[in-house]
CSV table of C-alpha atoms in Angstrom, one decimal:
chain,number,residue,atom,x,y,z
A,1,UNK,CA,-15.0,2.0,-7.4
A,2,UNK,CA,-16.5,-1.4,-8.3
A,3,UNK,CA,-16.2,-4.8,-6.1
A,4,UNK,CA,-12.8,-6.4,-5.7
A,5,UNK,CA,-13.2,-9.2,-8.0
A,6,UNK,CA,-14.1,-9.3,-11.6
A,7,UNK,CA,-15.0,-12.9,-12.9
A,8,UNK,CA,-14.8,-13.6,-16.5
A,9,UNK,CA,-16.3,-16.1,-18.4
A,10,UNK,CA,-14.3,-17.2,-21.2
A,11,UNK,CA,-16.0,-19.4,-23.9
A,12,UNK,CA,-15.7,-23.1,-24.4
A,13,UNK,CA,-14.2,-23.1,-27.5
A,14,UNK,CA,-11.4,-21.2,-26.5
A,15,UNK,CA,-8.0,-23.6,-25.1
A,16,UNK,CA,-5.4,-20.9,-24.7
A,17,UNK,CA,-6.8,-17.4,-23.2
A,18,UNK,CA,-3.9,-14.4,-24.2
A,19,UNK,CA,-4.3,-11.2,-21.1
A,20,UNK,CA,-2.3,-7.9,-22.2
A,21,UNK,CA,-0.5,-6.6,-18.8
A,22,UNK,CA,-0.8,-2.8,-19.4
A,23,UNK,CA,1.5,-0.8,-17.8
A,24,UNK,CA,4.3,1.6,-16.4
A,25,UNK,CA,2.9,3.2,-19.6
A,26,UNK,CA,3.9,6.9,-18.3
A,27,UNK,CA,2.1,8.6,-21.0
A,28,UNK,CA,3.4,12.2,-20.8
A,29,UNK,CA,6.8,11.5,-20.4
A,30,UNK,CA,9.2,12.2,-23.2
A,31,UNK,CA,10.2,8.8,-23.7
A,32,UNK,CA,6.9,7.4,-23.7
A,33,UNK,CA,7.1,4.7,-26.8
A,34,UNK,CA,3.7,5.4,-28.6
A,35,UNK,CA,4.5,2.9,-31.5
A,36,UNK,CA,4.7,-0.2,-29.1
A,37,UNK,CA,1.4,0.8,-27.3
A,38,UNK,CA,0.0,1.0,-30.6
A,39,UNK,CA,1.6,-2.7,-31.3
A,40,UNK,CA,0.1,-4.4,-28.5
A,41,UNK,CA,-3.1,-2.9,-28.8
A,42,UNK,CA,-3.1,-4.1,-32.2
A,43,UNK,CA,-3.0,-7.3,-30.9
A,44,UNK,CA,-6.2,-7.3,-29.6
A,45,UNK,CA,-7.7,-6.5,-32.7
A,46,UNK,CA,-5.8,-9.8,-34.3
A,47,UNK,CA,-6.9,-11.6,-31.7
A,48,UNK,CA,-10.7,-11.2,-30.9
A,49,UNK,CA,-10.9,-13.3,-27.8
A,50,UNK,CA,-8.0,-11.6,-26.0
A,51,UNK,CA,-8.5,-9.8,-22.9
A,52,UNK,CA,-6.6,-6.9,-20.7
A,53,UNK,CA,-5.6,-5.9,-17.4
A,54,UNK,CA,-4.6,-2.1,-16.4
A,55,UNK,CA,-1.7,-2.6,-13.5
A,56,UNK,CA,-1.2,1.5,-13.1
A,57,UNK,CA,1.0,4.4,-13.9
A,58,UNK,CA,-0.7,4.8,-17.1
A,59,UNK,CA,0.1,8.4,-17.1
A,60,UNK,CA,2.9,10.3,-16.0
A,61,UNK,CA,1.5,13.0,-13.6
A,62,UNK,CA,4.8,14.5,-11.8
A,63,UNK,CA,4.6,16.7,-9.0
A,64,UNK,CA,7.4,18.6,-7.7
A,65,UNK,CA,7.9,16.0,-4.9
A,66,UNK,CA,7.9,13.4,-7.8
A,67,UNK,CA,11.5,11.2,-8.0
A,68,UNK,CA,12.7,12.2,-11.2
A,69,UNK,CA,13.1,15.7,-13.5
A,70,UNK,CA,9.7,17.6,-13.9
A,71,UNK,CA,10.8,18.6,-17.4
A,72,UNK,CA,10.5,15.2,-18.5
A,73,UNK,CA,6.5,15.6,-18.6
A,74,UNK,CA,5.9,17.0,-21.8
A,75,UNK,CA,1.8,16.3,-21.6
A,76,UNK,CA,-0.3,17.8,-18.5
A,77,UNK,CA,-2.6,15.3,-16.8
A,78,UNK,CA,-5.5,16.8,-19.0
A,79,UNK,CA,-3.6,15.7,-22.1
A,80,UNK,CA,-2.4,12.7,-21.4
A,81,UNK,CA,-6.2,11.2,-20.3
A,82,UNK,CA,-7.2,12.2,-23.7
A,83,UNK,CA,-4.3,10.0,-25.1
A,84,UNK,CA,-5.5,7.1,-23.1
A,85,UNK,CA,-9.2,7.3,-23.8
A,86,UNK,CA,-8.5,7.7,-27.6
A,87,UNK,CA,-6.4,4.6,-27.5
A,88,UNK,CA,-8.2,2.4,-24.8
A,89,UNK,CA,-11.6,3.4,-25.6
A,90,UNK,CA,-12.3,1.3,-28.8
A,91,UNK,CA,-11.0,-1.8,-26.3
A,92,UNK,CA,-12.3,-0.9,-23.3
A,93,UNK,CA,-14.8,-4.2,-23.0
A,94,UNK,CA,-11.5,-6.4,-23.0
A,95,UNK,CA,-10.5,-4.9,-19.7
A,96,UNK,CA,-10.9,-7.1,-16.8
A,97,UNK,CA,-9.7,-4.9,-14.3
A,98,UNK,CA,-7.7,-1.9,-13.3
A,99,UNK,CA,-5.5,-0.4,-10.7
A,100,UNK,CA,-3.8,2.7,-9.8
A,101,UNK,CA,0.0,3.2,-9.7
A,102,UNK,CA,1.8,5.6,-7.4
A,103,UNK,CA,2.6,8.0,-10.7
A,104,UNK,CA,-1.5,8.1,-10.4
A,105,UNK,CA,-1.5,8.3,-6.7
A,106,UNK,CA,1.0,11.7,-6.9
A,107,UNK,CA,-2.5,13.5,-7.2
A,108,UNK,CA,-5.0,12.3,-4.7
A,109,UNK,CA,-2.3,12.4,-2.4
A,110,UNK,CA,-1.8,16.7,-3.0
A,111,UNK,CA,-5.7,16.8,-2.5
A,112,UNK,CA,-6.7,15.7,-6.6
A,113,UNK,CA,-8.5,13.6,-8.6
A,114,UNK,CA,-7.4,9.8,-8.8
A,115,UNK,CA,-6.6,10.1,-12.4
A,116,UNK,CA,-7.5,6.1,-12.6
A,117,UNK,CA,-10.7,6.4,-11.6
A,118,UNK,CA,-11.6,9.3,-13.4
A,119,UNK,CA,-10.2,7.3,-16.6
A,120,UNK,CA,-12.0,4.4,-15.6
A,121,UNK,CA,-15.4,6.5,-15.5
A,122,UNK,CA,-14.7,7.9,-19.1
A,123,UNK,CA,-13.3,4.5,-20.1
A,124,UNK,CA,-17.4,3.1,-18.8
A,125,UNK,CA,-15.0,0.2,-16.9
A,126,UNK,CA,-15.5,2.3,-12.7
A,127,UNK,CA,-17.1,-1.6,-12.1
A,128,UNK,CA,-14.1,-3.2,-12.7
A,129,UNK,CA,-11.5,-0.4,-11.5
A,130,UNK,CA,-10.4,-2.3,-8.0
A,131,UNK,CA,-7.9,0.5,-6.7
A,132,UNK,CA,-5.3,-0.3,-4.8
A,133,UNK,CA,-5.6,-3.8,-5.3
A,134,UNK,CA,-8.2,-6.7,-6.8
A,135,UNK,CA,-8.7,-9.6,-8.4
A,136,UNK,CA,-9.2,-11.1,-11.9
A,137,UNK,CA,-10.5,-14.7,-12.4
A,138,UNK,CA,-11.2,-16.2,-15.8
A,139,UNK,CA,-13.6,-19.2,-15.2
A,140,UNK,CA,-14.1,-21.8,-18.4
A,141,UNK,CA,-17.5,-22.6,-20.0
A,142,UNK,CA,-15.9,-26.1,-21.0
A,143,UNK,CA,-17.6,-29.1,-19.9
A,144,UNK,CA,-15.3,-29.9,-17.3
A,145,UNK,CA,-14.2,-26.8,-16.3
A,146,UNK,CA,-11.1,-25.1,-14.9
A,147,UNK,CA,-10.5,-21.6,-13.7
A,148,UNK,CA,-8.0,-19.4,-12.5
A,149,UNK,CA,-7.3,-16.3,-10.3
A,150,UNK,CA,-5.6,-13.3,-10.7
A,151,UNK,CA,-4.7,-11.1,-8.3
A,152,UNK,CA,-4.0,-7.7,-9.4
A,153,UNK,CA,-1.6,-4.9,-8.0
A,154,UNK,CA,0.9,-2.3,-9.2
A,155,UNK,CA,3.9,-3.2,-7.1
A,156,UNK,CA,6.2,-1.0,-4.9
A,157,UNK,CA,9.2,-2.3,-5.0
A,158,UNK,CA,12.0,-0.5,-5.5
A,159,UNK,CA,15.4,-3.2,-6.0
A,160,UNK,CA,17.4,-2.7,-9.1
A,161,UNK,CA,18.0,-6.4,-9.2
A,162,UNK,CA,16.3,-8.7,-11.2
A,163,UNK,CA,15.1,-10.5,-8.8
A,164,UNK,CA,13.9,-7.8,-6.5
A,165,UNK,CA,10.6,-7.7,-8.2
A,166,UNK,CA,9.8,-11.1,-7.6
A,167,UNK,CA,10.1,-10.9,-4.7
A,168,UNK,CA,8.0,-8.3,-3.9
A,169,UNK,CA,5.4,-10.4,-6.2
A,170,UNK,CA,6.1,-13.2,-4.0
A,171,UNK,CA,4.2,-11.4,-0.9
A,172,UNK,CA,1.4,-11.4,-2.2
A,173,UNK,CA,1.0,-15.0,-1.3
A,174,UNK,CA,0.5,-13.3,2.4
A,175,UNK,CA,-2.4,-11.8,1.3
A,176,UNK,CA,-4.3,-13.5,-1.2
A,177,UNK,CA,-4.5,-16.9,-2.9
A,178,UNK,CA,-4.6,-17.1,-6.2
A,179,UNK,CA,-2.9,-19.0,-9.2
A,180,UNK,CA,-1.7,-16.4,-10.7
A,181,UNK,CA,0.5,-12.8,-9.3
A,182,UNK,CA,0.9,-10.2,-11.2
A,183,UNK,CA,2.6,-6.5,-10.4
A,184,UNK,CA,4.0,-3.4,-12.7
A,185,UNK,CA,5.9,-0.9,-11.0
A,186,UNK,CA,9.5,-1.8,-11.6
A,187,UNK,CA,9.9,-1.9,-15.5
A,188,UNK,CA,11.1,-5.0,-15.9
A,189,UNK,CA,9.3,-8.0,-17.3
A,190,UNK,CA,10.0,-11.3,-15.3
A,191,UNK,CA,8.4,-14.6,-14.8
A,192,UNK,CA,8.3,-17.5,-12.3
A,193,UNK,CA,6.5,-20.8,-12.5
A,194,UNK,CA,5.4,-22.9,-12.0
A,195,UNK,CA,5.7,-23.1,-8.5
A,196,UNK,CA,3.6,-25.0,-5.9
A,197,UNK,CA,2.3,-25.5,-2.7
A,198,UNK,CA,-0.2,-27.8,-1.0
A,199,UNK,CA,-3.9,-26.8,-0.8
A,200,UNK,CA,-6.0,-29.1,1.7
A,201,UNK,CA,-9.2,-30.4,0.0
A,202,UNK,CA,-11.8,-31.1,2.7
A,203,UNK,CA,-14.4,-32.6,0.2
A,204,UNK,CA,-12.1,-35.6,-0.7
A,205,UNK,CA,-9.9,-35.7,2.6
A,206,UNK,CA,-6.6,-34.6,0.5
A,207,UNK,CA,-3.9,-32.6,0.4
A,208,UNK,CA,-3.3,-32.2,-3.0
A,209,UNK,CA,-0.4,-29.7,-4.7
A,210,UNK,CA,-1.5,-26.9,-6.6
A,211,UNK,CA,0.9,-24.7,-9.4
A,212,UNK,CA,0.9,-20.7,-9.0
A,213,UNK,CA,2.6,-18.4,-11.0
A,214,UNK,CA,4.1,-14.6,-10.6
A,215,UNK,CA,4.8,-12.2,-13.1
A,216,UNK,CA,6.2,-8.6,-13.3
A,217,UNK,CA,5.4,-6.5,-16.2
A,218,UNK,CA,7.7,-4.1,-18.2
A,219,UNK,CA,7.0,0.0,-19.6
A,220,UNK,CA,7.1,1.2,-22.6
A,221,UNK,CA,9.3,4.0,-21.6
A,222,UNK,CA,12.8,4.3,-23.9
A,223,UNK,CA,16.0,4.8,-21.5
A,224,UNK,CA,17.7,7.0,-23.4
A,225,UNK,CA,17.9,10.6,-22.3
A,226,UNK,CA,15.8,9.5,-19.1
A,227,UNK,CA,16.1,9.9,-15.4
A,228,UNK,CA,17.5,6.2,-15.2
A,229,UNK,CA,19.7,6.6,-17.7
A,230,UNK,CA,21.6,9.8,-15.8
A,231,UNK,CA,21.4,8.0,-12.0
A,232,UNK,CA,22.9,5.0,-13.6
A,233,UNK,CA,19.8,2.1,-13.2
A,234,UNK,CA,19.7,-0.9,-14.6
A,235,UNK,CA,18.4,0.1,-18.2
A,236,UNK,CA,15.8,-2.6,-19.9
A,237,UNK,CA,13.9,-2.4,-23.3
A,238,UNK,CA,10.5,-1.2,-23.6
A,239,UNK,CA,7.6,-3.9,-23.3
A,240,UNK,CA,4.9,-5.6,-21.8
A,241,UNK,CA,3.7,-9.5,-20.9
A,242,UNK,CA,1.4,-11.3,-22.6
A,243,UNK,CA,0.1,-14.8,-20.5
A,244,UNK,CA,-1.1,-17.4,-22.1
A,245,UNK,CA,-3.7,-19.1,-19.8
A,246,UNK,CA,-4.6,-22.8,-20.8
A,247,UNK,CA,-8.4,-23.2,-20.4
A,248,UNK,CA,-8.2,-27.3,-21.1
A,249,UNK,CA,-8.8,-29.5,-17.9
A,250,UNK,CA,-5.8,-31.6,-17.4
A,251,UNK,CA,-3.6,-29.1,-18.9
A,252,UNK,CA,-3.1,-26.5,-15.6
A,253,UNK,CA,-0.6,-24.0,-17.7
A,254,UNK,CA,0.6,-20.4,-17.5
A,255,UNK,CA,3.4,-19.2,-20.2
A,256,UNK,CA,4.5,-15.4,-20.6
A,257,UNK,CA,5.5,-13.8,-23.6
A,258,UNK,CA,6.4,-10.0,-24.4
A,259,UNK,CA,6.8,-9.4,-28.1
């Protein structure tokens, strides 16, 4: 596992920085949407100065503990690493960092491999694979330059409501500062900012307010047929966020899109 924080410099000819939020992915499962992976990854290739963040449960990996049906994996773990590293490979110097989900964690926790790390090691990203939780900052190469922070974690909330994953974001702020808070977990794709709270500035004797941001991301798993469809849950389409960070001084921004 690599250190906690992964800083990125992003070129000074860039004004608007795009990060992919990967996942809920659930690669394995039988409603695993392998067209829209395969749409946002395309992005990257339309956009060369795009970068990504892995926020777990990239695979599937039920155990018989697991919430949910076992016959809904239709891939062993074996397979469904193979399907990562074919698609993530060819982008795998666009990813900033990476955590695990607790799909991942099923299997360290019955004595096996933590399937994120191992697919961080074939992947060649184990420096930037932060584990439970981490942080991402983007830092401008602009003259006057501006820089944010990400911090990093799957998320373990488990409200139905819309707002329940919010506010599971929203404690984070206990733990870490940062501008911007992002968390997977519970398939929906939500977004709230900019919000603000005073920072005290020692150097200029100031207490000056400062805009965050927090973010959930979606999966790109279809509800039909699925475990959520037969208990009844909220049902939400397949996706996953895009930010748009803007790297100009002057213009502190954070704007979220997922299509």
């Amino acid at each position: 596992m690599g250190k906690r924080i992964n800083v990125v410099r992003v070129g000074a000819g860039i004004d608007d920085l795009r990060v992919l939020l990967l996942s809920d992915l659930h690669v394995g499962h039988m409603c695993f949407d392998e067209k829209l992976l395969d749409y946002y990854l395309g992005l990257l290739d339309s956009d060369p100065n795009m970068r990504m963040i892995l926020l777990g449960d990239l695979h599937e990996t039920k155990m018989r503990k697991s919430k949910g049906l076992l016959s809904e994996q239709v891939l062993p773990l074996p397979e469904q690493r193979k399907v990562l590293v074919r698609k993530l490979k060819p982008h795998a110097n666009r990813i900033d960092g990476a955590v695990l989900g607790n799909h991942e964690y099923r299997s360290p926790d019955e004595g096996g491999d933590d399937p994120m790390d191992v697919l961080a090691d074939c992947l060649g990203i184990s420096d930037r694979y932060f584990g439970h939780f981490g942080c991402v900052a983007y830092a401008s190469d602009k003259p006057r330059r501006i820089a944010y922070t990400i911090s990093v974690k799957h998320g373990s909330s488990g409200g139905t409501m819309i707002g329940s994953g919010l506010n599971a974001v929203h404690k984070q702020t206990c733990n870490i500062e940062a501008d911007i808070y992002v968390e997977g977990h519970i398939h929906k794709a939500t977004f709230a900012g900019p919000l603000q709270r005073y920072v005290p500035d020692l150097h200029n004797i100031d207490l000056p307010p400062r805009l965050y941001w927090e973010v959930t991301n979606g999966s790109l798993l279809n509800s039909e047929r699925s475990y959520a469809e037969m208990k009844g849950y909220p049902l939400t389409a397949p996706c996953q966020s895009i930010l748009t960070i803007s790297m100009c001084k002057g213009n502190r921004n954070v704007s979220v899109t997922t299509r």
